[in-house]
PDB file of C-alpha atoms and ligand atoms in Angstrom:
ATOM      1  CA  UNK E  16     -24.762  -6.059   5.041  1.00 80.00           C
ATOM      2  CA  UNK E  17     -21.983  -6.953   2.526  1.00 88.00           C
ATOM      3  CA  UNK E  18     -18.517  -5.636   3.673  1.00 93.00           C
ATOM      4  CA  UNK E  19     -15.978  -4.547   0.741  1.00 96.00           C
ATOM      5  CA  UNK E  20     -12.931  -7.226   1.048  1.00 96.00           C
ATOM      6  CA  UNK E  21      -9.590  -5.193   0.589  1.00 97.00           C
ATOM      7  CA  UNK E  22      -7.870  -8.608   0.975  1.00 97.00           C
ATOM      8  CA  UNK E  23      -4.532  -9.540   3.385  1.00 96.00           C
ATOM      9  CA  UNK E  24      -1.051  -7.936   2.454  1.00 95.00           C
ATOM     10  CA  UNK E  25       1.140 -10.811   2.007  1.00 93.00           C
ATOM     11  CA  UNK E  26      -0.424 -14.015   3.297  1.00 95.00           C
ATOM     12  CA  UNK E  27       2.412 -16.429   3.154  1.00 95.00           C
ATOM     13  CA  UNK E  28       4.187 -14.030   5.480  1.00 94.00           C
ATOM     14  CA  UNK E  29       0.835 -14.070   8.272  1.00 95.00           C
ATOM     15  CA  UNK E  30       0.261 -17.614   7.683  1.00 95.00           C
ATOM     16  CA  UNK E  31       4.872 -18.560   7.971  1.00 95.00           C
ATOM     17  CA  UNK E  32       5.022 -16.094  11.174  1.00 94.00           C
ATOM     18  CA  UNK E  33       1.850 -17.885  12.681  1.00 96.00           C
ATOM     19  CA  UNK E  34       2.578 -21.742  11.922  1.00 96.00           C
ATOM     20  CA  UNK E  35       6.292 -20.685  13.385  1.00 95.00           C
ATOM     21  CA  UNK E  36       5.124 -19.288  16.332  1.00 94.00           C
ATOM     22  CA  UNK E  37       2.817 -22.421  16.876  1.00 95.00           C
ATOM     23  CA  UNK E  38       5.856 -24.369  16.123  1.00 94.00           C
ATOM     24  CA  UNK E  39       8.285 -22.518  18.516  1.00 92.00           C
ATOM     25  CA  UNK E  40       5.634 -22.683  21.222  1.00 90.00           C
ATOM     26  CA  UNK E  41       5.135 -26.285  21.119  1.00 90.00           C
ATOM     27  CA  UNK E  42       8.333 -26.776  21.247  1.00 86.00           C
ATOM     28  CA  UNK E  43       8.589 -24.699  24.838  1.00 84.00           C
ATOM     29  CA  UNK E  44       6.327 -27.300  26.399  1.00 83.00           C
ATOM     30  CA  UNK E  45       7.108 -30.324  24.598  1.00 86.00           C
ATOM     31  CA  UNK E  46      11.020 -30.635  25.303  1.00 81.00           C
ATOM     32  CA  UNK E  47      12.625 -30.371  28.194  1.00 79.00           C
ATOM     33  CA  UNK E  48      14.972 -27.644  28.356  1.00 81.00           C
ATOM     34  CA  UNK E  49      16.480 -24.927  31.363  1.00 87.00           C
ATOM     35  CA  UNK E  50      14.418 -21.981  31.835  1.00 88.00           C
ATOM     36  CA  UNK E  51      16.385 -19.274  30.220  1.00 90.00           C
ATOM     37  CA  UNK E  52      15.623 -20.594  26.589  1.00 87.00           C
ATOM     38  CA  UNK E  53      12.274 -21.631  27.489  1.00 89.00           C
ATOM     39  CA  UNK E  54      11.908 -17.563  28.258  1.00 91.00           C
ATOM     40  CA  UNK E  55      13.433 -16.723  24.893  1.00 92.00           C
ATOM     41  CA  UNK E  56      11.622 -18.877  23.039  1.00 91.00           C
ATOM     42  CA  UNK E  57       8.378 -17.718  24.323  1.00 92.00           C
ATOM     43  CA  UNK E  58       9.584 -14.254  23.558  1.00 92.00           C
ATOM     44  CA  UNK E  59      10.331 -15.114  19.929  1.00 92.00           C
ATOM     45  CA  UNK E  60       6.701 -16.596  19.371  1.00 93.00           C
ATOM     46  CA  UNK E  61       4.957 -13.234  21.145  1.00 91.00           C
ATOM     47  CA  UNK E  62       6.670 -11.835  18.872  1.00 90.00           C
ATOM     48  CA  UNK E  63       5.879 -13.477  15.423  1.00 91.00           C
ATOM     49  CA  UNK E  64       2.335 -13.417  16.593  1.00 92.00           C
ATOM     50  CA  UNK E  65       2.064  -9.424  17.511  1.00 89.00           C
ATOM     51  CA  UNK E  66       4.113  -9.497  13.738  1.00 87.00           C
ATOM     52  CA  UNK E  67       1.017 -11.608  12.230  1.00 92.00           C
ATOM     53  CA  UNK E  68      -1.562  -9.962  13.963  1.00 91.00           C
ATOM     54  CA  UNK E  69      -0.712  -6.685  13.199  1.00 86.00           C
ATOM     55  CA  UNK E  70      -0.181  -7.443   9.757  1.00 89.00           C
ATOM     56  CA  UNK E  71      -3.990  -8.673   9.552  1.00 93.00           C
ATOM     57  CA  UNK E  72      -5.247  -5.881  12.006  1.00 91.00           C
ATOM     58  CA  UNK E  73      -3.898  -3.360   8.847  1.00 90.00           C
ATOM     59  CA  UNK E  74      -5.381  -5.717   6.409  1.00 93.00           C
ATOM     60  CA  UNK E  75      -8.610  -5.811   8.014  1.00 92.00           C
ATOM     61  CA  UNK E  76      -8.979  -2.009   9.241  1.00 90.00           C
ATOM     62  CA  UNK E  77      -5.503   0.120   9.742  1.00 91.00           C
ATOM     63  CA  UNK E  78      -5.702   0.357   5.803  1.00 94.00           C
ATOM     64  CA  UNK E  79      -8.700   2.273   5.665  1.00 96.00           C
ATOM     65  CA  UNK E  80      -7.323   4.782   7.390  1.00 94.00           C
ATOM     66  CA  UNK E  81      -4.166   4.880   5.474  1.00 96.00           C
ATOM     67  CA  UNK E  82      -6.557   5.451   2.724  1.00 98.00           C
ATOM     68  CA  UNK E  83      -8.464   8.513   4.480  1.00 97.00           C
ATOM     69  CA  UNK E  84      -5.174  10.032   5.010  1.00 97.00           C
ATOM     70  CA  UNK E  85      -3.774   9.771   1.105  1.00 98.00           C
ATOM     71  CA  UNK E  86      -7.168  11.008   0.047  1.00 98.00           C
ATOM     72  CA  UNK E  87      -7.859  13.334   2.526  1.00 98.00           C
ATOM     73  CA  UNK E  88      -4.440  14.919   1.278  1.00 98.00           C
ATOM     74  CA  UNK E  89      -6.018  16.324  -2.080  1.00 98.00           C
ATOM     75  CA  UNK E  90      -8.143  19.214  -2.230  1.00 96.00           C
ATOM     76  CA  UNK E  91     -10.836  17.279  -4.076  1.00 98.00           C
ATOM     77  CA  UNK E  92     -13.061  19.249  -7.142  1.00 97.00           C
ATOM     78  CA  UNK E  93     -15.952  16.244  -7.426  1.00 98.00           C
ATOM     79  CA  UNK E  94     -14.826  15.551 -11.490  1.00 98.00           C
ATOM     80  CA  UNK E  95     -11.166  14.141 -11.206  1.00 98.00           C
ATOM     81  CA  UNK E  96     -10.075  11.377 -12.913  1.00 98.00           C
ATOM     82  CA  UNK E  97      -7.660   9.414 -10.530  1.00 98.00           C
ATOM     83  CA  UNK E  98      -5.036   6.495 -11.249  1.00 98.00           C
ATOM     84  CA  UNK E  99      -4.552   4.275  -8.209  1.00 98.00           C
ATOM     85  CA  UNK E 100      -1.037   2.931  -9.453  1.00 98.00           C
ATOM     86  CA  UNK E 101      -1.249  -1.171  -8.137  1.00 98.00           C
ATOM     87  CA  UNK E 102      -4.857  -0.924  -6.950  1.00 98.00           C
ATOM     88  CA  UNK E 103      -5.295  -4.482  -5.461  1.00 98.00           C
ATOM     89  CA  UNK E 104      -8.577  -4.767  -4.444  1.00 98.00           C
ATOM     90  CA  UNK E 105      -9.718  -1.180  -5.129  1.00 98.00           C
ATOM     91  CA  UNK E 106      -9.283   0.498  -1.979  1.00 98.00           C
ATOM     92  CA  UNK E 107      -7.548   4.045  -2.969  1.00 98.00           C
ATOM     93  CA  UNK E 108      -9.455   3.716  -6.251  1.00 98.00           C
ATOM     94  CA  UNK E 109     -13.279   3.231  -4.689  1.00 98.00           C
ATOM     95  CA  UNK E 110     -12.464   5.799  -2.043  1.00 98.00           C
ATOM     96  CA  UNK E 111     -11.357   7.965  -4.925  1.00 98.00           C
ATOM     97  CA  UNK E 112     -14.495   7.395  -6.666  1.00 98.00           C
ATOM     98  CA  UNK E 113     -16.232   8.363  -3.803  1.00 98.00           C
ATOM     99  CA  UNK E 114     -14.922  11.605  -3.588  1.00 98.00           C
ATOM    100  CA  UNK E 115     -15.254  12.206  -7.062  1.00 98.00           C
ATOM    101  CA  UNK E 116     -18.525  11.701  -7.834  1.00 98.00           C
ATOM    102  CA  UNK E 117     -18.399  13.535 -11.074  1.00 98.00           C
ATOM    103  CA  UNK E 118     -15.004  12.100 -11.888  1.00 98.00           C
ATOM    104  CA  UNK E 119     -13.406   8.575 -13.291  1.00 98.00           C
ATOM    105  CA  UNK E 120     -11.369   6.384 -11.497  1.00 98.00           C
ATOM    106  CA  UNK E 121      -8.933   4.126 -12.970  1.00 98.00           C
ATOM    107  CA  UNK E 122      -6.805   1.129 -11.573  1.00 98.00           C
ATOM    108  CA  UNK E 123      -4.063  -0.257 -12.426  1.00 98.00           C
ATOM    109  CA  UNK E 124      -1.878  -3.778 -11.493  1.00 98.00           C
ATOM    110  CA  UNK E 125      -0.495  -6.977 -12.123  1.00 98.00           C
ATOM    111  CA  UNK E 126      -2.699  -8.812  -9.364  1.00 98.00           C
ATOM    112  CA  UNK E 127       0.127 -10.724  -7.672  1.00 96.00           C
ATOM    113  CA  UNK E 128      -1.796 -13.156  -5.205  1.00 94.00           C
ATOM    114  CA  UNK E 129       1.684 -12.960  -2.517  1.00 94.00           C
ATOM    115  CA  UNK E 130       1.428  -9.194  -2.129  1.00 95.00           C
ATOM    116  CA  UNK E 131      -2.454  -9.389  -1.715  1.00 97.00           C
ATOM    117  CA  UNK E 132      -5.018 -12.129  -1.183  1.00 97.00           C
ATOM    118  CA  UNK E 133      -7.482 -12.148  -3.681  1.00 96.00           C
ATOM    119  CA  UNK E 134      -5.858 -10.440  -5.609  1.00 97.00           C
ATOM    120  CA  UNK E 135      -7.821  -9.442  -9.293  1.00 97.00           C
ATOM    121  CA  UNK E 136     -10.040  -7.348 -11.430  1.00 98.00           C
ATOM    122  CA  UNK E 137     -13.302  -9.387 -10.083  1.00 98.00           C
ATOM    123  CA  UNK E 138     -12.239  -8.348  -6.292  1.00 97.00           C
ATOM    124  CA  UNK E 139     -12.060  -4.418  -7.202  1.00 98.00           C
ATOM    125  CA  UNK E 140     -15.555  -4.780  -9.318  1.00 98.00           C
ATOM    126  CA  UNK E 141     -17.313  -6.719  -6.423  1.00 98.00           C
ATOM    127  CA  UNK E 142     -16.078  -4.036  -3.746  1.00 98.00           C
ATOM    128  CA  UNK E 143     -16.996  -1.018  -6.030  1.00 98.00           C
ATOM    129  CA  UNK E 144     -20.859  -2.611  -6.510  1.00 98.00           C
ATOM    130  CA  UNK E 145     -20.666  -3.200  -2.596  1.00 97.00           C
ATOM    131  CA  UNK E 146     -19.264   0.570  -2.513  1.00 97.00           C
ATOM    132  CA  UNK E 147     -22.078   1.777  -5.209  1.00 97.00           C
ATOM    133  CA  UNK E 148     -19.062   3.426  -7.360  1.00 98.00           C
ATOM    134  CA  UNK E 149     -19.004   0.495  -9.820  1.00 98.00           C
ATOM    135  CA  UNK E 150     -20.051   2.948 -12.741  1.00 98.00           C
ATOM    136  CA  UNK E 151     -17.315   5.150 -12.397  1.00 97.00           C
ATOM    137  CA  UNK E 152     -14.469   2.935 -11.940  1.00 98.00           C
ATOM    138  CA  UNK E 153     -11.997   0.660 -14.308  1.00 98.00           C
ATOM    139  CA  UNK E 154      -9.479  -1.357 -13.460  1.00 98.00           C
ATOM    140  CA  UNK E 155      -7.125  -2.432 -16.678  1.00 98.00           C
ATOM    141  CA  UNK E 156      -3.239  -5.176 -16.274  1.00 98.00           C
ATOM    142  CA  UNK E 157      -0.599  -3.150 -16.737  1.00 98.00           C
ATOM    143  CA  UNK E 158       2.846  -2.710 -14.820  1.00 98.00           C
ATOM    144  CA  UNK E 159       3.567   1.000 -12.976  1.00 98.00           C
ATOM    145  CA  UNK E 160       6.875   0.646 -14.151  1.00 98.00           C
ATOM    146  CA  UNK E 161       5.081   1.097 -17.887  1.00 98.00           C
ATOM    147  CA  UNK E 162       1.977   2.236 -17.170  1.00 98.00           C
ATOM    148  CA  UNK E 163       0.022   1.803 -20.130  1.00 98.00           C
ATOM    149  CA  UNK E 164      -1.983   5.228 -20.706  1.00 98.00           C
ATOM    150  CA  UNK E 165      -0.881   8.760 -22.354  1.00 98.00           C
ATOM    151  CA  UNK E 166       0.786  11.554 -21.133  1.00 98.00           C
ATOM    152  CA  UNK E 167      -1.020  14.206 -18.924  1.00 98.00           C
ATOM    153  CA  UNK E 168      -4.257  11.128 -18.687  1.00 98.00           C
ATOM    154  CA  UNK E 169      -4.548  11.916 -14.835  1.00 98.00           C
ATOM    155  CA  UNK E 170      -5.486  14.419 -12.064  1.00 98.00           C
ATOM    156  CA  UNK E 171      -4.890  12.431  -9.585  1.00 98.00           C
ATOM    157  CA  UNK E 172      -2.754   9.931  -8.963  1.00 98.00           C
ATOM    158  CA  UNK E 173      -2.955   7.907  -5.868  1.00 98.00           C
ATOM    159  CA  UNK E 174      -0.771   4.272  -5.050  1.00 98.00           C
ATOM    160  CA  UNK E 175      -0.710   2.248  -1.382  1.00 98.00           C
ATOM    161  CA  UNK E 176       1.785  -0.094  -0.318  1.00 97.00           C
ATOM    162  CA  UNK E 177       3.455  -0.433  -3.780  1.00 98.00           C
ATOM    163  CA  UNK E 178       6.763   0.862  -4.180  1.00 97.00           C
ATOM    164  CA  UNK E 179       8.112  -1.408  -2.025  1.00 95.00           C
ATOM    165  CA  UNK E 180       7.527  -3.913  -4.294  1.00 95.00           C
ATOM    166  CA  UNK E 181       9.570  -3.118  -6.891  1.00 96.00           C
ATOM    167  CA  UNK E 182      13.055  -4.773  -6.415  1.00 90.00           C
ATOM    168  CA  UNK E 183      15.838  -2.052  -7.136  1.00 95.00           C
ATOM    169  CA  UNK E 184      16.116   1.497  -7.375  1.00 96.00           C
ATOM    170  CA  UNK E 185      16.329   1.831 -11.043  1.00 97.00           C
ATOM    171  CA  UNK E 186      12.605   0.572 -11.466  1.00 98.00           C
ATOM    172  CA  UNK E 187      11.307   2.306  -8.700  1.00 98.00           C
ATOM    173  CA  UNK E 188      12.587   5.811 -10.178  1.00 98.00           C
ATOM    174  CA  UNK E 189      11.069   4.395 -13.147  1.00 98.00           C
ATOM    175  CA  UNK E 190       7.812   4.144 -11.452  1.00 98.00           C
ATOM    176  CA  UNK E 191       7.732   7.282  -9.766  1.00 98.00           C
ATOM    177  CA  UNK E 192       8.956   9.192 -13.189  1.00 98.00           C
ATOM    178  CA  UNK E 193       5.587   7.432 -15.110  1.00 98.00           C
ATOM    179  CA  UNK E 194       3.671   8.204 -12.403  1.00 98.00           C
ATOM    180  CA  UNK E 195       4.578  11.813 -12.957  1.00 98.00           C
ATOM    181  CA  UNK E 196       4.200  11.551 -17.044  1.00 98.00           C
ATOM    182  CA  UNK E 197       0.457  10.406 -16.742  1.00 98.00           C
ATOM    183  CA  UNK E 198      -0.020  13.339 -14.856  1.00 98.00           C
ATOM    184  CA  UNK E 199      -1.854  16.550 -15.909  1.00 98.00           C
ATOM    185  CA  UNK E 200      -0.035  19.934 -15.228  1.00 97.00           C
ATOM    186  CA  UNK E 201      -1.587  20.608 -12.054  1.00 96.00           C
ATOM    187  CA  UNK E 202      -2.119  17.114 -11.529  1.00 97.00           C
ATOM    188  CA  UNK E 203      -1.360  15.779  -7.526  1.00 98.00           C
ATOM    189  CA  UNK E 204       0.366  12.337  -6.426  1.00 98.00           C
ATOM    190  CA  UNK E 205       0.205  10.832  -2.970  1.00 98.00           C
ATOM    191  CA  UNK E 206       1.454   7.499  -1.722  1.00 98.00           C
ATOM    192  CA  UNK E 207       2.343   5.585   1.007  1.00 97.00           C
ATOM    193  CA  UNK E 208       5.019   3.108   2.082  1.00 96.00           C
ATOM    194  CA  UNK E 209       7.171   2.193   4.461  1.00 92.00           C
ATOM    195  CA  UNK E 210      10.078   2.193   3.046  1.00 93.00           C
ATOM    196  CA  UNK E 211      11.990   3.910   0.283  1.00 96.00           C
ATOM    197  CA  UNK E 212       9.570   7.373   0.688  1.00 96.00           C
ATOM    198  CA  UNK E 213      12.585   9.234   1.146  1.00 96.00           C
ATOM    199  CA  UNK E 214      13.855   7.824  -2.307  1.00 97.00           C
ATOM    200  CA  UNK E 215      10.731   8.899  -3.906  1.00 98.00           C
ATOM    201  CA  UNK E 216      10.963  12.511  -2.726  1.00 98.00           C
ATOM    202  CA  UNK E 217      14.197  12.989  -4.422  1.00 98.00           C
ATOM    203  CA  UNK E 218      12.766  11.207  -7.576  1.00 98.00           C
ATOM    204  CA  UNK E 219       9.700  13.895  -7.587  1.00 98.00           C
ATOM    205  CA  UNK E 220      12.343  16.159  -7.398  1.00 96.00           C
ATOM    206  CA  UNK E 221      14.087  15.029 -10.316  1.00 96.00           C
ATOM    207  CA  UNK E 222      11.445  14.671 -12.250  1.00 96.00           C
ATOM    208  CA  UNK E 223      10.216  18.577 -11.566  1.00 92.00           C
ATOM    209  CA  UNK E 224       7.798  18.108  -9.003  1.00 96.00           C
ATOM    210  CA  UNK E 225       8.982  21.118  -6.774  1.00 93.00           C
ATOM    211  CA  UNK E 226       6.864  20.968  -3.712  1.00 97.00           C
ATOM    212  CA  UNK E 227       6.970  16.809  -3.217  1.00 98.00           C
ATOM    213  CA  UNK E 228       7.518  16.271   0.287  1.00 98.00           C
ATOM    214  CA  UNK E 229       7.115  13.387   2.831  1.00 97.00           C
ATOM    215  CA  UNK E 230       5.522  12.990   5.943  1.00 96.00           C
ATOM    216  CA  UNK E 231       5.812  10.038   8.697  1.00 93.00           C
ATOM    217  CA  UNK E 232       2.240   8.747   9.476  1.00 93.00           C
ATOM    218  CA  UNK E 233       0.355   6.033  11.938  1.00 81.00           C
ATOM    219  CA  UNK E 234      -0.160   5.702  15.341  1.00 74.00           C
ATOM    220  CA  UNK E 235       1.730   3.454  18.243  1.00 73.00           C
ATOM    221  CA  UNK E 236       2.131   0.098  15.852  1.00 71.00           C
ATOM    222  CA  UNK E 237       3.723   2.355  13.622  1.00 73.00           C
ATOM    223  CA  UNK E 238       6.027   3.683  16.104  1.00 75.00           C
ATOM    224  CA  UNK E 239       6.716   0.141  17.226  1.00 74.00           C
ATOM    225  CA  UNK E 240       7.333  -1.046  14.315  1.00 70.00           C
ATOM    226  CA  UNK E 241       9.614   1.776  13.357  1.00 72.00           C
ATOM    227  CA  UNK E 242      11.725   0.862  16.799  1.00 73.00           C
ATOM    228  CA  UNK E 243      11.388  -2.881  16.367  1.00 71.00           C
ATOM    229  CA  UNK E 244      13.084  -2.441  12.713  1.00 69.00           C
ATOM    230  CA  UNK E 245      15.560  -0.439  13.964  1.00 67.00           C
ATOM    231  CA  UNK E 246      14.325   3.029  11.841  1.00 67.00           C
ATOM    232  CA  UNK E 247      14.258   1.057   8.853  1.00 71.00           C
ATOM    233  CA  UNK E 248      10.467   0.780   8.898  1.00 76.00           C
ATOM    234  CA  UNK E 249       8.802   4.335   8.915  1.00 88.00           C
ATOM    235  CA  UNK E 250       5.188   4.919   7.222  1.00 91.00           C
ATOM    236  CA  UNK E 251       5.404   7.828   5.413  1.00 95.00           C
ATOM    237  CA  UNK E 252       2.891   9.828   2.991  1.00 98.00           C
ATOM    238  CA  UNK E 253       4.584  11.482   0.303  1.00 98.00           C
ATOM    239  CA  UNK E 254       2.582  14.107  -1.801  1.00 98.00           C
ATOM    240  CA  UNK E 255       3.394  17.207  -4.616  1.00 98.00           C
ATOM    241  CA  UNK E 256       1.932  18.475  -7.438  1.00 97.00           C
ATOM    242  CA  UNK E 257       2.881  19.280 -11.238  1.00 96.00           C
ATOM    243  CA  UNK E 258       3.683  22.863 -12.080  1.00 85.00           C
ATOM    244  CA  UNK E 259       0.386  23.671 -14.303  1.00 75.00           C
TER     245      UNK E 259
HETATM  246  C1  LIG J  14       0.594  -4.737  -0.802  1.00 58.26           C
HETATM  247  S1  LIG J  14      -0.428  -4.727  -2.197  1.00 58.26           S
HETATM  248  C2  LIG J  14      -1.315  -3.182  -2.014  1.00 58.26           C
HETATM  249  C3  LIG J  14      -2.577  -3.167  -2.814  1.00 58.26           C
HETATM  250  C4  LIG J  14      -3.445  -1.925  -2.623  1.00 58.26           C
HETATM  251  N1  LIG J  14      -2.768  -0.736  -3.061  1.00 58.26           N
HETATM  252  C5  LIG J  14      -3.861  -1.796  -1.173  1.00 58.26           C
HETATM  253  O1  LIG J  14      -3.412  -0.889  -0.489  1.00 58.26           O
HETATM  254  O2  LIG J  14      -4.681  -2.618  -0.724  1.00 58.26           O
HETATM  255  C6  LIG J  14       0.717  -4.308  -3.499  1.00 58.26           C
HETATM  256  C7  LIG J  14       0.062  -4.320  -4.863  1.00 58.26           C
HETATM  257  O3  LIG J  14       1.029  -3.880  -5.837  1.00 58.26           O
HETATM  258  C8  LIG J  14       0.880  -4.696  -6.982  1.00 58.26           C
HETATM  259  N2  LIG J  14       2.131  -4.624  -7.758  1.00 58.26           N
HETATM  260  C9  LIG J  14       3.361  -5.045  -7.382  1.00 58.26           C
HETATM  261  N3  LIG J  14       4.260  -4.796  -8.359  1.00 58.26           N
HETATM  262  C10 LIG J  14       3.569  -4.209  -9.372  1.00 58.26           C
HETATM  263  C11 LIG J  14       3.921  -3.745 -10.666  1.00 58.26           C
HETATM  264  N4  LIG J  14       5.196  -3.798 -11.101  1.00 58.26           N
HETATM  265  N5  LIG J  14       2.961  -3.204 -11.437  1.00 58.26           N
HETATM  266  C12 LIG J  14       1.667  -3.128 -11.005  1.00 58.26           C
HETATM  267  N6  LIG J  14       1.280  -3.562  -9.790  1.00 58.26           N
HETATM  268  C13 LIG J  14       2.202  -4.098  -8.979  1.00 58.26           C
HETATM  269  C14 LIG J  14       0.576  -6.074  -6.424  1.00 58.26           C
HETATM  270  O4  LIG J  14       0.006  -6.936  -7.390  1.00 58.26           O
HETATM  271  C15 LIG J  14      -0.402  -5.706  -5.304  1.00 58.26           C
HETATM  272  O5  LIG J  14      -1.718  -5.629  -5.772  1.00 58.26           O
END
């Protein structure tokens, strides 16, 4: 049976980290050299690939259930209509649609192919006939920083891995604050990153959303990577709602 294809978070970054470790490796048993770097250098390619391969292992399954966790967040009705805010290949959008079976869900992105392999509107449409949700979702271009829809269009609005795309502060308040406009009063947000959450809490703020809050999620690898980064990595879901 056909599998939906959420596609590989940054795939010059796997497919650099791998052909260095190769390269770093070879060069342990090609070239003579005294044992001490020989150790280090093995080190430093266990390293780049546990870096690659956990970066596909979250490609290929950890996502999934970063996406149960966002959407188990929300009290669902069954008739929402959701914006996943730089959708990719449909995951929050499809598992969205799935829990709103009376609903619309909507997705949104400029389909860069280095964040995401595959990256495009035919990848979310083939996943949501694979999904059997194709009649209830849309995907449309458009940039979160400007997201092109009305005020109050949303009840939901959902994004994965996104913010820490956007390069400066500035446009990432600016993302957060539109993310907040096409909301409906009562309307609830939830994303994850793993970095600049914090940031993000203090923009909901800002913008009014009283209750926003942040939460660190993910298992050992997250832990590892948190310790490996020196703190600087940290998944986090942050939520809130609109006052109605
Ligand atoms: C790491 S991928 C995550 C995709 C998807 N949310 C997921 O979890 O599989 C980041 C996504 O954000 C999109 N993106 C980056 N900057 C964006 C922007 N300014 N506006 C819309 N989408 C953007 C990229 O094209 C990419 O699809």
């Amino acid at each position: 049976m056909k599998r939906a294809d959420y596609g590989v978070d940054s795939p010059a970054v796997v497919v650099s980290e791998l052909v260095l470790a190769l390269l770093v490796l070879s060069g342990v048993f090609l070239f003579p050299r005294p044992i001490g770097w020989r150790l280090l250098e093995l080190l430093a390619a266990a390293g780049l690939f546990a870096s690659a391969g956990s970066m596909l292992h979250y490609s290929r399954s950890g996502k999934l259930g970063v996406r149960d966790i966002i959407l188990d967040s929300i009290a669902w009705r069954g008739d929402e209509t959701v914006l996943d805010a730089g959708c990719g290949g449909g995951l929050l959008l499809i598992g969205a649609a799935k829990r709103a079976p009376r609903g619309r869900a909507m997705g949104v992105d400029v389909w860069n192919r280095g964040a995401l392999s595959g990256n495009g509107p035919p990848a979310v449409i083939e996943n949501a006939v694979v999904e059997g949700v194709v009649s209830r979702v849309e995907v449309r271009s458009g940039d979160v920083r400007k997201l092109p829809f009305d005020d109050a269009s949303f009840d939901v609005v959902v994004s994965n891995f996104v913010i820490h795309e956007v390069n400066n502060a500035a446009e990432r308040e600016r993302v957060v604050s539109e993310m907040v406009r096409v909301l409906k009063p009562g309307g609830r947000i939830a994303l994850v990153d793993f970095i600049f959450t914090g940031e993000c809490v203090a923009t909901l703020y800002r913008y009014g959303i009283g209750d926003a809050r942040r939460k660190r999620i993910g298992g050992l690898a997250s832990w590892i990577g948190t310790i490996l980064m020196l703190g600087t990595f940290q998944m986090c879901l942050v939520t809130g709602s609109k006052n109605g």
